[in-house]
CSV table of C-alpha atoms and ligand atoms in Angstrom, one decimal:
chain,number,residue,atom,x,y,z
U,5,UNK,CA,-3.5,-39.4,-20.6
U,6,UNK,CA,-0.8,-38.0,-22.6
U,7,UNK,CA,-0.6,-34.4,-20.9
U,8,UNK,CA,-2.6,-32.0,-18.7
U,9,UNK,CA,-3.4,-28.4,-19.9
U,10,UNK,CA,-4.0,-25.2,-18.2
U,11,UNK,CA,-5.4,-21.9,-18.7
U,12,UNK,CA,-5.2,-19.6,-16.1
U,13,UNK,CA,-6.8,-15.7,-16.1
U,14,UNK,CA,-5.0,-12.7,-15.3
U,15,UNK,CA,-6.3,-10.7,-12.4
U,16,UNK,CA,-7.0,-7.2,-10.8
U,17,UNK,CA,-6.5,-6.9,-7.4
U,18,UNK,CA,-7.9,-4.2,-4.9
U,19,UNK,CA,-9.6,-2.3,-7.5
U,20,UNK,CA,-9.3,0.5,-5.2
U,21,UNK,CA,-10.4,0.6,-1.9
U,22,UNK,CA,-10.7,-2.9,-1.7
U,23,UNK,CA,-7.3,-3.8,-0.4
U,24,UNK,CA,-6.6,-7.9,0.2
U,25,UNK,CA,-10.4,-8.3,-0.6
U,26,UNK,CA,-11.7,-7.7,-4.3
U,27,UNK,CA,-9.9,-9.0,-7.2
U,28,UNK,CA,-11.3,-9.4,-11.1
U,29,UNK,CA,-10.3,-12.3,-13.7
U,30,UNK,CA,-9.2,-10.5,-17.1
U,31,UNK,CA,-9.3,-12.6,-20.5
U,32,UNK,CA,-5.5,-12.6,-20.8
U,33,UNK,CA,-4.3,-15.9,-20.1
U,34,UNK,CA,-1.1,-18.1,-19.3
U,35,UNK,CA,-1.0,-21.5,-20.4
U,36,UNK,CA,0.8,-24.3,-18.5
U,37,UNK,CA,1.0,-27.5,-20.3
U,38,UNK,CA,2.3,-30.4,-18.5
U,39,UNK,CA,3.8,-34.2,-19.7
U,40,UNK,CA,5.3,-36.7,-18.1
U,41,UNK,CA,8.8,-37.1,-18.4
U,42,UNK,CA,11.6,-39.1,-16.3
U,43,UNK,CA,13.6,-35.7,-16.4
U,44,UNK,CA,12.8,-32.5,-15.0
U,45,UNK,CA,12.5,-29.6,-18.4
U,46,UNK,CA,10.9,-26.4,-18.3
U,47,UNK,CA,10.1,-24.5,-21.7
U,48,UNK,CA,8.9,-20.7,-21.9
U,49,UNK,CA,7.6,-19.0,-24.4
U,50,UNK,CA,8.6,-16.4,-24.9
U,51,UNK,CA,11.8,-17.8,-24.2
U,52,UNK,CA,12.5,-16.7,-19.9
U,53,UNK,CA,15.8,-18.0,-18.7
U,54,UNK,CA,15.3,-17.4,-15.2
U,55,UNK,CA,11.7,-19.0,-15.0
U,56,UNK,CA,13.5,-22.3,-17.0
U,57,UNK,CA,15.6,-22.3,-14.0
U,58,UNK,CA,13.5,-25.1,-12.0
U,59,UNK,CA,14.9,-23.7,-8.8
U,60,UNK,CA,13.0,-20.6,-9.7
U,61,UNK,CA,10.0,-21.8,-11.3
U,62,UNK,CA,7.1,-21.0,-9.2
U,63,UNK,CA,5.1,-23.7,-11.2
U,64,UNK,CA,7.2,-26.5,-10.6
U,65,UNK,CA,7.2,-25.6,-7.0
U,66,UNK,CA,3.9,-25.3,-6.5
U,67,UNK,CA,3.3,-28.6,-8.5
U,68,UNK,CA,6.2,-30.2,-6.4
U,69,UNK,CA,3.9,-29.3,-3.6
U,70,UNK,CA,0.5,-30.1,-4.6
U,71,UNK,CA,2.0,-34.0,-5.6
U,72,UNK,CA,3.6,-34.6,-1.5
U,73,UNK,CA,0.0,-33.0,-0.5
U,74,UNK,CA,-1.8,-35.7,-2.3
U,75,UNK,CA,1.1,-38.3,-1.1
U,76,UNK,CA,2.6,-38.5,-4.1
U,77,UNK,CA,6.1,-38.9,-5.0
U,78,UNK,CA,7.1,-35.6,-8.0
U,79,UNK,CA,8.7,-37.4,-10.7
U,80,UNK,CA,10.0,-35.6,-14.0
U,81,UNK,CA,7.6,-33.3,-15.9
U,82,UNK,CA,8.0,-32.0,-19.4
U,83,UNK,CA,6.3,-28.0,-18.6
U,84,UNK,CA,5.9,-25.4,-21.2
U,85,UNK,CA,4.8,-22.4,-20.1
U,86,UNK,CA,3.2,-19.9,-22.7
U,87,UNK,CA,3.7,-16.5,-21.1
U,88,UNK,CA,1.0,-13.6,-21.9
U,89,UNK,CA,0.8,-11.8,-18.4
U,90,UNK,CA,3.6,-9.1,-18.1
U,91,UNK,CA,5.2,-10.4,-14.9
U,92,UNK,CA,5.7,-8.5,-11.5
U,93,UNK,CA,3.5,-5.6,-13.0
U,94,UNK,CA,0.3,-6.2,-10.7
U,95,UNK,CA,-1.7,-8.4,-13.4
U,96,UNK,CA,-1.8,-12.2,-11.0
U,97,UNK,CA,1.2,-13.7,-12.9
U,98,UNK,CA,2.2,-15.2,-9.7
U,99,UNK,CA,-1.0,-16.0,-9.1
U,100,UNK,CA,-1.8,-18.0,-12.4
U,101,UNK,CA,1.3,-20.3,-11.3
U,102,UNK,CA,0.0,-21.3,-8.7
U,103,UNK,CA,-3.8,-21.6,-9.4
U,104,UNK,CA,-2.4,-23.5,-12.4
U,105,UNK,CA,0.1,-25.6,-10.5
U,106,UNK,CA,-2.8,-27.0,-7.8
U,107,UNK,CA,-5.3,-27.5,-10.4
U,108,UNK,CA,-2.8,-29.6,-13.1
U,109,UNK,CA,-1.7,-31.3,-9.9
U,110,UNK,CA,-5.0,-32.6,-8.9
U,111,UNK,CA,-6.2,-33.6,-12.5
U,112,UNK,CA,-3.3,-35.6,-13.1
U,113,UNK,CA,-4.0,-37.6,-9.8
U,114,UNK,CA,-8.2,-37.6,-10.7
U,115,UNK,CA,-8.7,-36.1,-7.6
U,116,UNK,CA,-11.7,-33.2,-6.6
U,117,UNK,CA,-9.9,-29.8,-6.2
U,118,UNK,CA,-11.9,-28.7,-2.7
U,119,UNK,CA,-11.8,-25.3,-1.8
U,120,UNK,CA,-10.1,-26.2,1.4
U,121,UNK,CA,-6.9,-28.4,-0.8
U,122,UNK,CA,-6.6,-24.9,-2.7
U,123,UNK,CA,-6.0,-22.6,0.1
U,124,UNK,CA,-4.0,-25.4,2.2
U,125,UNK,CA,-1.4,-25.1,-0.6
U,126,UNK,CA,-1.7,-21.8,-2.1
U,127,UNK,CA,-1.4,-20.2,1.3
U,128,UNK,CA,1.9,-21.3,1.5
U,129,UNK,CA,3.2,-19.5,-1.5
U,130,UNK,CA,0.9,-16.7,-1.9
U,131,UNK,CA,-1.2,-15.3,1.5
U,132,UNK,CA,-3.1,-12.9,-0.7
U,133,UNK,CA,-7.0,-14.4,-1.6
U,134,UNK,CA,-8.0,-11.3,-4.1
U,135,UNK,CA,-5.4,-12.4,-7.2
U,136,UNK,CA,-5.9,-16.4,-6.4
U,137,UNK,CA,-9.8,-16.3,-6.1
U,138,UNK,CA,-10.4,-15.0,-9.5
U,139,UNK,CA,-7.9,-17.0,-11.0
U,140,UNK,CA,-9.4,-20.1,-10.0
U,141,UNK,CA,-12.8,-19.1,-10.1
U,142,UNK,CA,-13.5,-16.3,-12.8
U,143,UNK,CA,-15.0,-12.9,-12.4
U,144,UNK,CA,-15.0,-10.8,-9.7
U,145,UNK,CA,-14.7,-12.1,-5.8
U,146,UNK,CA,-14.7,-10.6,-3.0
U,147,UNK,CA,-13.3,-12.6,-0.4
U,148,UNK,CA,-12.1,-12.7,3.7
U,149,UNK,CA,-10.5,-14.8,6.1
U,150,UNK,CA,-12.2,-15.6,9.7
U,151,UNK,CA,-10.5,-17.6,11.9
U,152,UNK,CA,-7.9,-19.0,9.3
U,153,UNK,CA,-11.2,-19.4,6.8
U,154,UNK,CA,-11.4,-18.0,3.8
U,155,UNK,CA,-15.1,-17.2,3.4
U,156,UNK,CA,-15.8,-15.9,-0.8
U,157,UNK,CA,-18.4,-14.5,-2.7
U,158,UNK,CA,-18.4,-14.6,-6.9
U,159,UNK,CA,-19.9,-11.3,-7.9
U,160,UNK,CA,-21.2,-11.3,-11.5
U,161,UNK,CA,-19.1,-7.8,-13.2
U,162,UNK,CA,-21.1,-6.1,-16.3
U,163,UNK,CA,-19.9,-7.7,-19.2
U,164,UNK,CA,-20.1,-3.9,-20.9
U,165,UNK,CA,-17.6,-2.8,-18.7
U,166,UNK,CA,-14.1,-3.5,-19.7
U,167,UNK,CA,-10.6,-2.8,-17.9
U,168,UNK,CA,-8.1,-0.7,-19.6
U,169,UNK,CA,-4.8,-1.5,-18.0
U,170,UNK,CA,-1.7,0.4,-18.4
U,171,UNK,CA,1.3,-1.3,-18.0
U,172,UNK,CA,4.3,0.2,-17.2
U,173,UNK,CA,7.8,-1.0,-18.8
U,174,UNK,CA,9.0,-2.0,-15.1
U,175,UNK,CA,8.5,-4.2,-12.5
U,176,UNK,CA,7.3,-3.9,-9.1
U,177,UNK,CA,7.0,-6.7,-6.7
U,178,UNK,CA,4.4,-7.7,-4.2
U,179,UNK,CA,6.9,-7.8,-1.4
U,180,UNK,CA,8.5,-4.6,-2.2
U,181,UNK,CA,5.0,-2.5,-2.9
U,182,UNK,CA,3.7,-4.1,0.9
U,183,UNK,CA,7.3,-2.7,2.8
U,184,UNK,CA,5.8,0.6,2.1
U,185,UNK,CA,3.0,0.3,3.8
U,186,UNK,CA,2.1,1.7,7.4
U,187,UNK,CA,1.7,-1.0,10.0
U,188,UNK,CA,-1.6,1.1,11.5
U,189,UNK,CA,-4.2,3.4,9.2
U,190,UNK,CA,-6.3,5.7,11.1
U,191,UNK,CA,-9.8,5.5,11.6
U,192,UNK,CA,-10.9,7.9,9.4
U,193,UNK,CA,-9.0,6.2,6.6
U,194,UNK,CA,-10.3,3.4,8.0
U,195,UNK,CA,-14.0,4.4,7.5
U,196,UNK,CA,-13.5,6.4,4.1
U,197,UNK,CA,-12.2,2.8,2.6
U,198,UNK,CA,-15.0,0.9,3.8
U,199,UNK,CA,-17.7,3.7,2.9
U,200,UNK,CA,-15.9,3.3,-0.8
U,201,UNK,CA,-15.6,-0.7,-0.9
U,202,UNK,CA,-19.5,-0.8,-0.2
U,203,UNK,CA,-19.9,1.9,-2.7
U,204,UNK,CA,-18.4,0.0,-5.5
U,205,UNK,CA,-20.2,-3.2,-5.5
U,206,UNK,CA,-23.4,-1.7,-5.0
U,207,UNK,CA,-22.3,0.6,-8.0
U,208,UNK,CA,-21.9,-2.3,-9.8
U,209,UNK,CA,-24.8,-4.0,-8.7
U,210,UNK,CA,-27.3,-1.8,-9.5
U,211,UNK,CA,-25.4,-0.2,-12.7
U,212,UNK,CA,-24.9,3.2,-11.3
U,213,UNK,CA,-21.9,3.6,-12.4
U,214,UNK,CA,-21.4,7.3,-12.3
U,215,UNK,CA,-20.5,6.3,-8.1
U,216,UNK,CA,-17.3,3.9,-9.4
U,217,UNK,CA,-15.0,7.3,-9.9
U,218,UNK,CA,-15.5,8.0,-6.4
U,219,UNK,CA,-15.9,4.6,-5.0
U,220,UNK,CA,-12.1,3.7,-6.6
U,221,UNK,CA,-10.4,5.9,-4.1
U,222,UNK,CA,-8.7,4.6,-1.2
U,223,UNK,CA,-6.5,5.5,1.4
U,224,UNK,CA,-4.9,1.9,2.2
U,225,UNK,CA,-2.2,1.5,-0.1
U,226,UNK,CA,-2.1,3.7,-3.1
U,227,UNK,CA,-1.0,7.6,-0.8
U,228,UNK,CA,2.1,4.6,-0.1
U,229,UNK,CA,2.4,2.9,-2.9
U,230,UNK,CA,2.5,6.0,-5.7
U,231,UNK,CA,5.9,7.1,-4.8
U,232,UNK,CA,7.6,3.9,-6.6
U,233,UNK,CA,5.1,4.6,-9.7
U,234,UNK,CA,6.2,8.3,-11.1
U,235,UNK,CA,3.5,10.1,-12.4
U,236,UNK,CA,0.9,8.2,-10.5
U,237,UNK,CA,-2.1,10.9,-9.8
U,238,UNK,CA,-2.0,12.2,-13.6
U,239,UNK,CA,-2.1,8.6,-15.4
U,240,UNK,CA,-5.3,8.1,-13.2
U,241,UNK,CA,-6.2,12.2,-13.9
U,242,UNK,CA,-5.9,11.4,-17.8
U,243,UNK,CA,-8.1,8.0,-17.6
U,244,UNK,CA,-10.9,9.7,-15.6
U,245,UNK,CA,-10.7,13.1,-17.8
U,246,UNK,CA,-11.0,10.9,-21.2
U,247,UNK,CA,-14.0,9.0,-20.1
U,248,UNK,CA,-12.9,6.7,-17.3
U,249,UNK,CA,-15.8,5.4,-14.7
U,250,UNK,CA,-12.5,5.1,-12.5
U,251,UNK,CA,-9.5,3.9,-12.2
U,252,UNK,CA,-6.7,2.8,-9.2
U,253,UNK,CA,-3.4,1.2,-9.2
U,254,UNK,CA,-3.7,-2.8,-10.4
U,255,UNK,CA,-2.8,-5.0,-7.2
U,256,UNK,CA,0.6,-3.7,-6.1
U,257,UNK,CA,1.6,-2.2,-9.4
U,258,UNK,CA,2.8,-1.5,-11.2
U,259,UNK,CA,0.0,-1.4,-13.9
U,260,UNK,CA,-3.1,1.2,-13.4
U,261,UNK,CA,-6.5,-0.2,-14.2
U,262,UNK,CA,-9.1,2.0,-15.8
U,263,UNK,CA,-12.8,0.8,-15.9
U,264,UNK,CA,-15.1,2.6,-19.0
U,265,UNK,CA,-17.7,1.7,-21.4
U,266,UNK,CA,-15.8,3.3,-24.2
U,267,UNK,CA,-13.3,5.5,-25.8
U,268,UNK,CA,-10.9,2.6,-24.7
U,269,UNK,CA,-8.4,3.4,-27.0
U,270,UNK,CA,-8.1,7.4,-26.4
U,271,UNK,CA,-8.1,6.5,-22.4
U,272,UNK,CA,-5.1,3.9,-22.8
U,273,UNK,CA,-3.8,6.3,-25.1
U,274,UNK,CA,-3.8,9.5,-22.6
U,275,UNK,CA,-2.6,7.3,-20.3
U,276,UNK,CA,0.8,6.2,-21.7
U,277,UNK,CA,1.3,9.5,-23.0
U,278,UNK,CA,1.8,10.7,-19.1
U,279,UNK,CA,4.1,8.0,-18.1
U,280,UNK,CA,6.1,9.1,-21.5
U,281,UNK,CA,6.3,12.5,-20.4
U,282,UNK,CA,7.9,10.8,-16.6
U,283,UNK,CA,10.4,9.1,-19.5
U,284,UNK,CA,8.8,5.6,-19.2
U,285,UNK,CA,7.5,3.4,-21.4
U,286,UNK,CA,4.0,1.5,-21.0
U,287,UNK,CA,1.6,-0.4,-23.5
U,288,UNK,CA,-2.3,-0.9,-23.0
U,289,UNK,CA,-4.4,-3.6,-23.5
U,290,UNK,CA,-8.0,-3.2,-23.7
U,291,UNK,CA,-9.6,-6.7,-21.9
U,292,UNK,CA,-13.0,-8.1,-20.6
U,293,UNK,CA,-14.1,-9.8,-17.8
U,294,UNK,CA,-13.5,-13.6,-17.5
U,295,UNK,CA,-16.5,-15.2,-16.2
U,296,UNK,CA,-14.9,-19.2,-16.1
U,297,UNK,CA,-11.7,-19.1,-14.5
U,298,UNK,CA,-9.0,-21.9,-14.5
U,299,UNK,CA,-10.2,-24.5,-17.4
U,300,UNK,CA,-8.4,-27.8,-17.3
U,301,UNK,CA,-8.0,-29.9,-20.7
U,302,UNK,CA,-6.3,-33.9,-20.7
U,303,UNK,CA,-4.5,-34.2,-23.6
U,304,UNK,CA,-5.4,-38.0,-24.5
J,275,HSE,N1,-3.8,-7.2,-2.3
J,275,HSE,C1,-2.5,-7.5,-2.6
J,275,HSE,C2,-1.7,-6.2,-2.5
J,275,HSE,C3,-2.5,-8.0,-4.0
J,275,HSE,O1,-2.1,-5.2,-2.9
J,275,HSE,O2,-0.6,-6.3,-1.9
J,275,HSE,C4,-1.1,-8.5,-4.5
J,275,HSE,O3,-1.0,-9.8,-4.1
């Protein structure tokens, strides 16, 4: 085996009311490709000086990791990391290192990847199941955790939807967007989330999708969250009004998803032109479901 390659999805988390529970795989991808080497070297492309920095590469952690799980000793690896998921923007970057780390880490030993290896290690980096899930497994999950279980169920999303997400030109991370949060929601916000969560994947389900504009609200995160994204309520006004089935922030942000079954373009459009008028820059991208997840190639 000369190498190990990985592919890894982007993901949506939350999609709404479904805080720390839904998440959907997106067909924009980061590659990892691993050799061995008696050195330590990390390439990005495009070129990222602080992810070369090994002390701060979340991939050679989490491989560093996966290898004393399996009772291995980490020698040198020669990683290149080809880098298509804006980072800290709410898209599962952090999320496709480690999904990527565990699974080049247990096809380079020939082991089985069980669901219970995965969460023993990705826990430890990442406590959040809705951008890991549909990394490593495609598609849209929703998952919980009993008892220190993670219980999951793959959901298959209608391929004619697609997700138009609006990225921002800055970064928001995880930790910051969860200090913003209350420590106790009231009940009534309580029930209006779980009347929406339901709402959506029976939407989706059974295709009525005029319910998902409604059944995107929520009252968990975003009344918090908002104030760090300017211009919040009219980017998600100008993706509903041009078509939108309905749209909420993307994981913690800082991108806004918008789910439609056309005019793609005019609702990424409409919704750049808002955050221009707040003074910031954002791009669009127009992408599908991924259905596969993480796909492992050996390089022979
Ligand atoms: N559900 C998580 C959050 C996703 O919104 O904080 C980010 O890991």
């Amino acid at each position: 085996m000369k190498g190990i390659k990985v592919k890894v999805p982007a993901t949506s988390a939350n999609l709404g009311a479904g805080f720390d529970t839904l998440g959907l795989a997106l067909d924009l991808y980061n590659e990892f490709i691993v050799e061995e080497s008696d050195k330590l070297e990390i390439q990005t492309n495009p070129k990222m000086p602080e992810f070369e920095n090994p002390d701060k590469n979340l991939f050679v952690k989490v491989l560093k990791a996966t290898c004393e799980y399996l009772g291995n000793e980490f020698h040198g690896v020669k990683v290149k990391q080809n880098i298509n998921i804006p980072v800290s923007r709410g898209l599962g970057s952090s999320a496709t290192a480690i999904v990527g780390a565990i699974a080049a880490g247990f096809a380079a030993n020939k082991k089985e990847l069980t669901d219970e290896d995965f969460f023993n290690i990705a826990y430890k980096f990442e406590p959040h199941p809705d951008n890991l899930l549909p990394a490593l497994k495609g598609n849209l999950i929703t998952a919980c955790i009993n008892e220190g279980k993670t219980y999951y169920n793959k959901i298959d999303f209608p391929e004619e939807i697609k997700a138009v997400v609006v990225i921002p030109d800055f970064e928001l991370s995880t930790e910051e967007a969860r200090k913003v949060l209350p420590k106790q929601i009231p009940l009534k916000d309580g029930i209006f989330n779980v009347q929406r969560v339901s709402l959506f994947i029976s939407a989706l389900c059974s295709k009525k999708y005029d319910l998902l504009k409604v059944a995107m609200d929520d009252r968990f995160h975003e009344p918090y969250r908002k104030k760090l994204i300017p211009g919040f309520d009219e980017v998600i006004k100008a993706g509903l009004n041009n078509g939108a089935l309905g749209a909420s922030l993307s994981g913690a942000g800082s991108t806004i998803i918008a789910l439609s079954l056309e005019n793609f373009d005019n609702i990424g459009r409409a919704m750049i032109e808002v955050f221009e008028k707040q003074g910031i820059k954002a791009q669009y991208k127009v992408l599908s479901v991924d259905k596969e997840g993480t796909k492992v190639e050996i390089i022979e």
